[in-house]
GROMACS .gro file of C-alpha atoms in nm:
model
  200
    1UNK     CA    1   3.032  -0.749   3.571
    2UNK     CA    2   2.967  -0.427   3.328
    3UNK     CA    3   2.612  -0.387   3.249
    4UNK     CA    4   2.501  -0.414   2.886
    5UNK     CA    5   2.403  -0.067   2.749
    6UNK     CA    6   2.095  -0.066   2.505
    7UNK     CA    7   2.079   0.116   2.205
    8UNK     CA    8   1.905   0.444   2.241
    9UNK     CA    9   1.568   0.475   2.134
   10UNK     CA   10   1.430   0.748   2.306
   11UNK     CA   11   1.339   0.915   1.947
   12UNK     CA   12   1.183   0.650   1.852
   13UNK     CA   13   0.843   0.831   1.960
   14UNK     CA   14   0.923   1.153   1.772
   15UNK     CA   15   0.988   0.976   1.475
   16UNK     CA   16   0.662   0.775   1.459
   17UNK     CA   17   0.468   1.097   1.550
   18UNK     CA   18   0.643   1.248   1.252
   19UNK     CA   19   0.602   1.000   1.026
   20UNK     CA   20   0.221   0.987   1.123
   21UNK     CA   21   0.190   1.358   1.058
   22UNK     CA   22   0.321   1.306   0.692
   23UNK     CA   23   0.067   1.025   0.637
   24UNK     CA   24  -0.246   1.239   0.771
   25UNK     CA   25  -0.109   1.556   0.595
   26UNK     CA   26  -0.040   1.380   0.251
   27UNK     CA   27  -0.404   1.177   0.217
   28UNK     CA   28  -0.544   1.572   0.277
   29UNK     CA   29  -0.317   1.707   0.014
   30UNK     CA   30  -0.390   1.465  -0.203
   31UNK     CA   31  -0.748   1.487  -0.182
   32UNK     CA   32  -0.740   1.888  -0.215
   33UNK     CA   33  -0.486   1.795  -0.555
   34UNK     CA   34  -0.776   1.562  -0.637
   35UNK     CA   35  -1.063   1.818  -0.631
   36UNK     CA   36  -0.869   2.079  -0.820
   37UNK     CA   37  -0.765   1.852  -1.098
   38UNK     CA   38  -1.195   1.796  -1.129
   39UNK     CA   39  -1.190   2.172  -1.164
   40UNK     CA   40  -0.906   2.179  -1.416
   41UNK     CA   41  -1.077   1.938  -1.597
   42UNK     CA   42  -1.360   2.178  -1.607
   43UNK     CA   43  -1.191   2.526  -1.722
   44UNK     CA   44  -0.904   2.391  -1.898
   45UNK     CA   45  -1.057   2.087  -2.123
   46UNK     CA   46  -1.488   2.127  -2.133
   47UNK     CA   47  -1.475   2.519  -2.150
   48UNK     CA   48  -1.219   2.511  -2.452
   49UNK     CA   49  -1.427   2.243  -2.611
   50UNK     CA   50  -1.733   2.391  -2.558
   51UNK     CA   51  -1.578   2.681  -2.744
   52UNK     CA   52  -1.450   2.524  -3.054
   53UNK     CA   53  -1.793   2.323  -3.087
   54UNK     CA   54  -1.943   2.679  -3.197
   55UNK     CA   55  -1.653   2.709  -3.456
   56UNK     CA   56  -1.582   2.533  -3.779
   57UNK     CA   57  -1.523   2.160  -3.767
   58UNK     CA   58  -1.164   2.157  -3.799
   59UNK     CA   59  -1.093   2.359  -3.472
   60UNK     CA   60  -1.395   2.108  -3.315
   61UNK     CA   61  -1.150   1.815  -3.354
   62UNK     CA   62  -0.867   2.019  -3.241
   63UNK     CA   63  -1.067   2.104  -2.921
   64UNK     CA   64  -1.145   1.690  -2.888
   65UNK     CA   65  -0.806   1.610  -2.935
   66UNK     CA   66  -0.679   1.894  -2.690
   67UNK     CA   67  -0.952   1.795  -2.421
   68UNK     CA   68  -0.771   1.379  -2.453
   69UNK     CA   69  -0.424   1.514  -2.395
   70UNK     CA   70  -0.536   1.763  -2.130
   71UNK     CA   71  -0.730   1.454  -1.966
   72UNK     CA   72  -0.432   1.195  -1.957
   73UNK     CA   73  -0.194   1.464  -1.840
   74UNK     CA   74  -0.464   1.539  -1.553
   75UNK     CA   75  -0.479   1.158  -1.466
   76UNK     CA   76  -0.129   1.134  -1.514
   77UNK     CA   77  -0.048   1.433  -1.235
   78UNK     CA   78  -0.288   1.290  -1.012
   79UNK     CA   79  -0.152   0.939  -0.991
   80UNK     CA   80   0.188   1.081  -0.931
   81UNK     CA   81   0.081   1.318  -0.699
   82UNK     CA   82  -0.064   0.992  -0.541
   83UNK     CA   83   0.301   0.822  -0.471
   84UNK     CA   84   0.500   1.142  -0.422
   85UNK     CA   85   0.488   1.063  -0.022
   86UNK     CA   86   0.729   1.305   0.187
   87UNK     CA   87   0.979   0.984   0.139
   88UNK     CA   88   1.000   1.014  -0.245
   89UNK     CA   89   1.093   1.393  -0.261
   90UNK     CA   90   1.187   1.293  -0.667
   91UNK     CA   91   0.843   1.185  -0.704
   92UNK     CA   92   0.752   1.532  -0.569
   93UNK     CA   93   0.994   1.750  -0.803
   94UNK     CA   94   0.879   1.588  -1.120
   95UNK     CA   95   0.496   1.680  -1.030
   96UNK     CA   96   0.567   2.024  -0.978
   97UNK     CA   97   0.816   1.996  -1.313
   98UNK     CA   98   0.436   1.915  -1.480
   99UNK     CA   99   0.232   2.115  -1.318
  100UNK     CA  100   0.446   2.370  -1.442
  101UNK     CA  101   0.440   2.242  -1.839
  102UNK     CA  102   0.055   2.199  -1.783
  103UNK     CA  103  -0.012   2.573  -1.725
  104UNK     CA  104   0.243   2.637  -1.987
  105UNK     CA  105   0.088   2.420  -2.222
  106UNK     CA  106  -0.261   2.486  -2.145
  107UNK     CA  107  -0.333   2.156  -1.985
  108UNK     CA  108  -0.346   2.306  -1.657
  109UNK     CA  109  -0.537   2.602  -1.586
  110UNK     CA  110  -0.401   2.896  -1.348
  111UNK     CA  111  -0.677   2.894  -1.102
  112UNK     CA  112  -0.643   2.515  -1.082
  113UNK     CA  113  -0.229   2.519  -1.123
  114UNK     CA  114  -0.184   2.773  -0.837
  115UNK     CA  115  -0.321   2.612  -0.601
  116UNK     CA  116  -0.148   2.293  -0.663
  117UNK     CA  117   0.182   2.408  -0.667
  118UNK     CA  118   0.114   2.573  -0.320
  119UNK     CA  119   0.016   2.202  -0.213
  120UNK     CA  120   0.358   2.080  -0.329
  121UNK     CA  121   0.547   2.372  -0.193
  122UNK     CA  122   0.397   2.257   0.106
  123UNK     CA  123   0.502   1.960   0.146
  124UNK     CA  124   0.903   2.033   0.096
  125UNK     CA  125   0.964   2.060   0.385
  126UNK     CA  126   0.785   1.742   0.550
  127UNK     CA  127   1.010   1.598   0.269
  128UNK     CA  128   1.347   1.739   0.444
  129UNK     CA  129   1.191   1.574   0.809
  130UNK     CA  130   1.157   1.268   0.614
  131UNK     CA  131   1.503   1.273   0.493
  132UNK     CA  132   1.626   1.277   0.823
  133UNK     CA  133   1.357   1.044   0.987
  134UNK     CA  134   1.512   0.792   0.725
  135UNK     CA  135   1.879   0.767   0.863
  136UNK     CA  136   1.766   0.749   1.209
  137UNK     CA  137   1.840   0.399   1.376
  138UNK     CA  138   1.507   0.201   1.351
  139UNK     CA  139   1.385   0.297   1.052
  140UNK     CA  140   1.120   0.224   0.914
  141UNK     CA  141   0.930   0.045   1.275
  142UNK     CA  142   1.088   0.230   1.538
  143UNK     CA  143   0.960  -0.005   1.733
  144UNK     CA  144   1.119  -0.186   2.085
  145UNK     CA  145   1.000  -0.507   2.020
  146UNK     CA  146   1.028  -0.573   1.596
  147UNK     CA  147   1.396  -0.510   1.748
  148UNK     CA  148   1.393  -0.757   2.017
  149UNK     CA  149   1.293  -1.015   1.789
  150UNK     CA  150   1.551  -0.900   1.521
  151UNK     CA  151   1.859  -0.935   1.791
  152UNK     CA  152   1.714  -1.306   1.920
  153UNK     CA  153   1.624  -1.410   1.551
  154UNK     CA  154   1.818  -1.181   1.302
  155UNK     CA  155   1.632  -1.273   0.998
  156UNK     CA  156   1.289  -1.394   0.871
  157UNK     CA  157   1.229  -1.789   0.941
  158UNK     CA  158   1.409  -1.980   0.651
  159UNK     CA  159   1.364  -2.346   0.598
  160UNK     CA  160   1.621  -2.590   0.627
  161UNK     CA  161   1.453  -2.830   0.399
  162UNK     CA  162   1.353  -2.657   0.087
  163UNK     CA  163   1.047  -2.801  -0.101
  164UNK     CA  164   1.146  -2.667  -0.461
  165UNK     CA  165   1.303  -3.021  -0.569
  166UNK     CA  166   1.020  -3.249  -0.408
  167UNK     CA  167   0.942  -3.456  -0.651
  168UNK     CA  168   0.581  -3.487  -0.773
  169UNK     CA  169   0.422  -3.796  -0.711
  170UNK     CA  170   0.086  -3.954  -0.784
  171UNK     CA  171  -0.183  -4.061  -0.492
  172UNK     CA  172  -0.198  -4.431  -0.526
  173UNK     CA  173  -0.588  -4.625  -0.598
  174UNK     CA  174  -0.702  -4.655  -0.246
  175UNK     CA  175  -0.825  -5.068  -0.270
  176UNK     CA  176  -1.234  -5.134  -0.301
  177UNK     CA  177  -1.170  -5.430  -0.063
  178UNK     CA  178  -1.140  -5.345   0.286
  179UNK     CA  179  -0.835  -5.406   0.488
  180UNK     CA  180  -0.831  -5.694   0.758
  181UNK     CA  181  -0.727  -5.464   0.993
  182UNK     CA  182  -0.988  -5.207   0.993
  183UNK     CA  183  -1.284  -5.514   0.937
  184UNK     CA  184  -1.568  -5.464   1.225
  185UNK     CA  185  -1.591  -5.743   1.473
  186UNK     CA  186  -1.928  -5.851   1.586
  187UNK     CA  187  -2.081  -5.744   1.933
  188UNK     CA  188  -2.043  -6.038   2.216
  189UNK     CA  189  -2.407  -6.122   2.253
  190UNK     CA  190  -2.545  -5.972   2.600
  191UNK     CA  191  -2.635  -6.237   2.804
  192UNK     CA  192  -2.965  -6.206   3.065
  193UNK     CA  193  -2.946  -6.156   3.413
  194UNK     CA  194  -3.110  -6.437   3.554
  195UNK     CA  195  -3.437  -6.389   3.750
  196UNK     CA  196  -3.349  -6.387   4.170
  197UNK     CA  197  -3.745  -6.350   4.276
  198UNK     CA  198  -3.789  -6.685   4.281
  199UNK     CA  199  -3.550  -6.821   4.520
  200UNK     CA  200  -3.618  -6.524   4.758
   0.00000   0.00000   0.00000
């Protein structure tokens, strides 16, 4: 009788390490991305506005309405920096695509934008390991037994009796009276044990 030959997943530790690595190394980058969008909210938004409140009052609202755009772009970058995980390499493009309009634009300052483009040139090439962790077999678990249960099950647990066209249906009035059956019967009366001294 030939024997059964399992699938192969001797790579299925490499690919967990991996993936593990990616997590780790993005919740650093992100916080790093997180502390210098605090600074560019410093030199790019409070300096500038700072400056224009020694100037006329035109250029003060210009400053205001400069340091509001320059805050929901920062807030903006930061949330997709947030999501744009080594898996989502699009995610990843279109944050460096705006940190690169920031500094253009003023929004970002250099020794803020610098830095964070260095954090997202960084991670390119976690993003090409992730490409390639994703087309490996086992994806996303990579683990023995989630595909043990998949080969003996197959699927998630389905009903066979769905419950969308129960019908809905009011509790009857539960009867004051008390049923016959349920009624408590009286105790047999215990009767005395008769007294043996006296015929001893």
């Amino acid at each position: 009788m030939p024997m059964k030959v399992g699938k192969d997943t001797s790579h299925y530790d490499k690919c967990r390490t991996l993936m593990n690595i990616h997590k780790n190394n993005h919740q650093k980058r992100f916080l790093f991305f997180a502390i210098l969008i605090l600074l560019n909210l410093y030199l790019a938004i409070s300096l500038p506005v700072k400056y224009h409140l020694s100037l006329i009052y035109g250029q003060f609202l210009q400053g205001v309405m400069f340091g509001v755009f320059a805050f929901i772009y920062s807030v903006v970058l930061l949330v997709l920096m947030l999501f744009a995980v080594p898996e989502k390499p699009k995610l990843l493009v279109l944050v460096i695509l705006l940190i690169i309009s920031g500094i253009m634009l003023d929004f970002i300052h250099l020794i803020a934008g610098i830095p964070m483009l260095i954090l997202c040139f960084l991670q390119i090439p976690e993003c090409r390991q992730a490409l390639w962790i994703q087309k490996q077999e086992g994806y996303p678990h990579f683990n023995e037994r989630f595909d043990e249960q998949m080969q003996y099950f197959g699927k998630e647990y389905q009903s066979y009796h769905p419950l969308d066209k129960v019908q809905e249906t009011e509790m009857l009035d539960i009867p004051e009276e008390s049923s016959p059956d349920f009624t408590v019967k009286p105790q047999n009366e215990i009767l005395e044990i008769p007294d043996i001294s006296d015929d001893i």
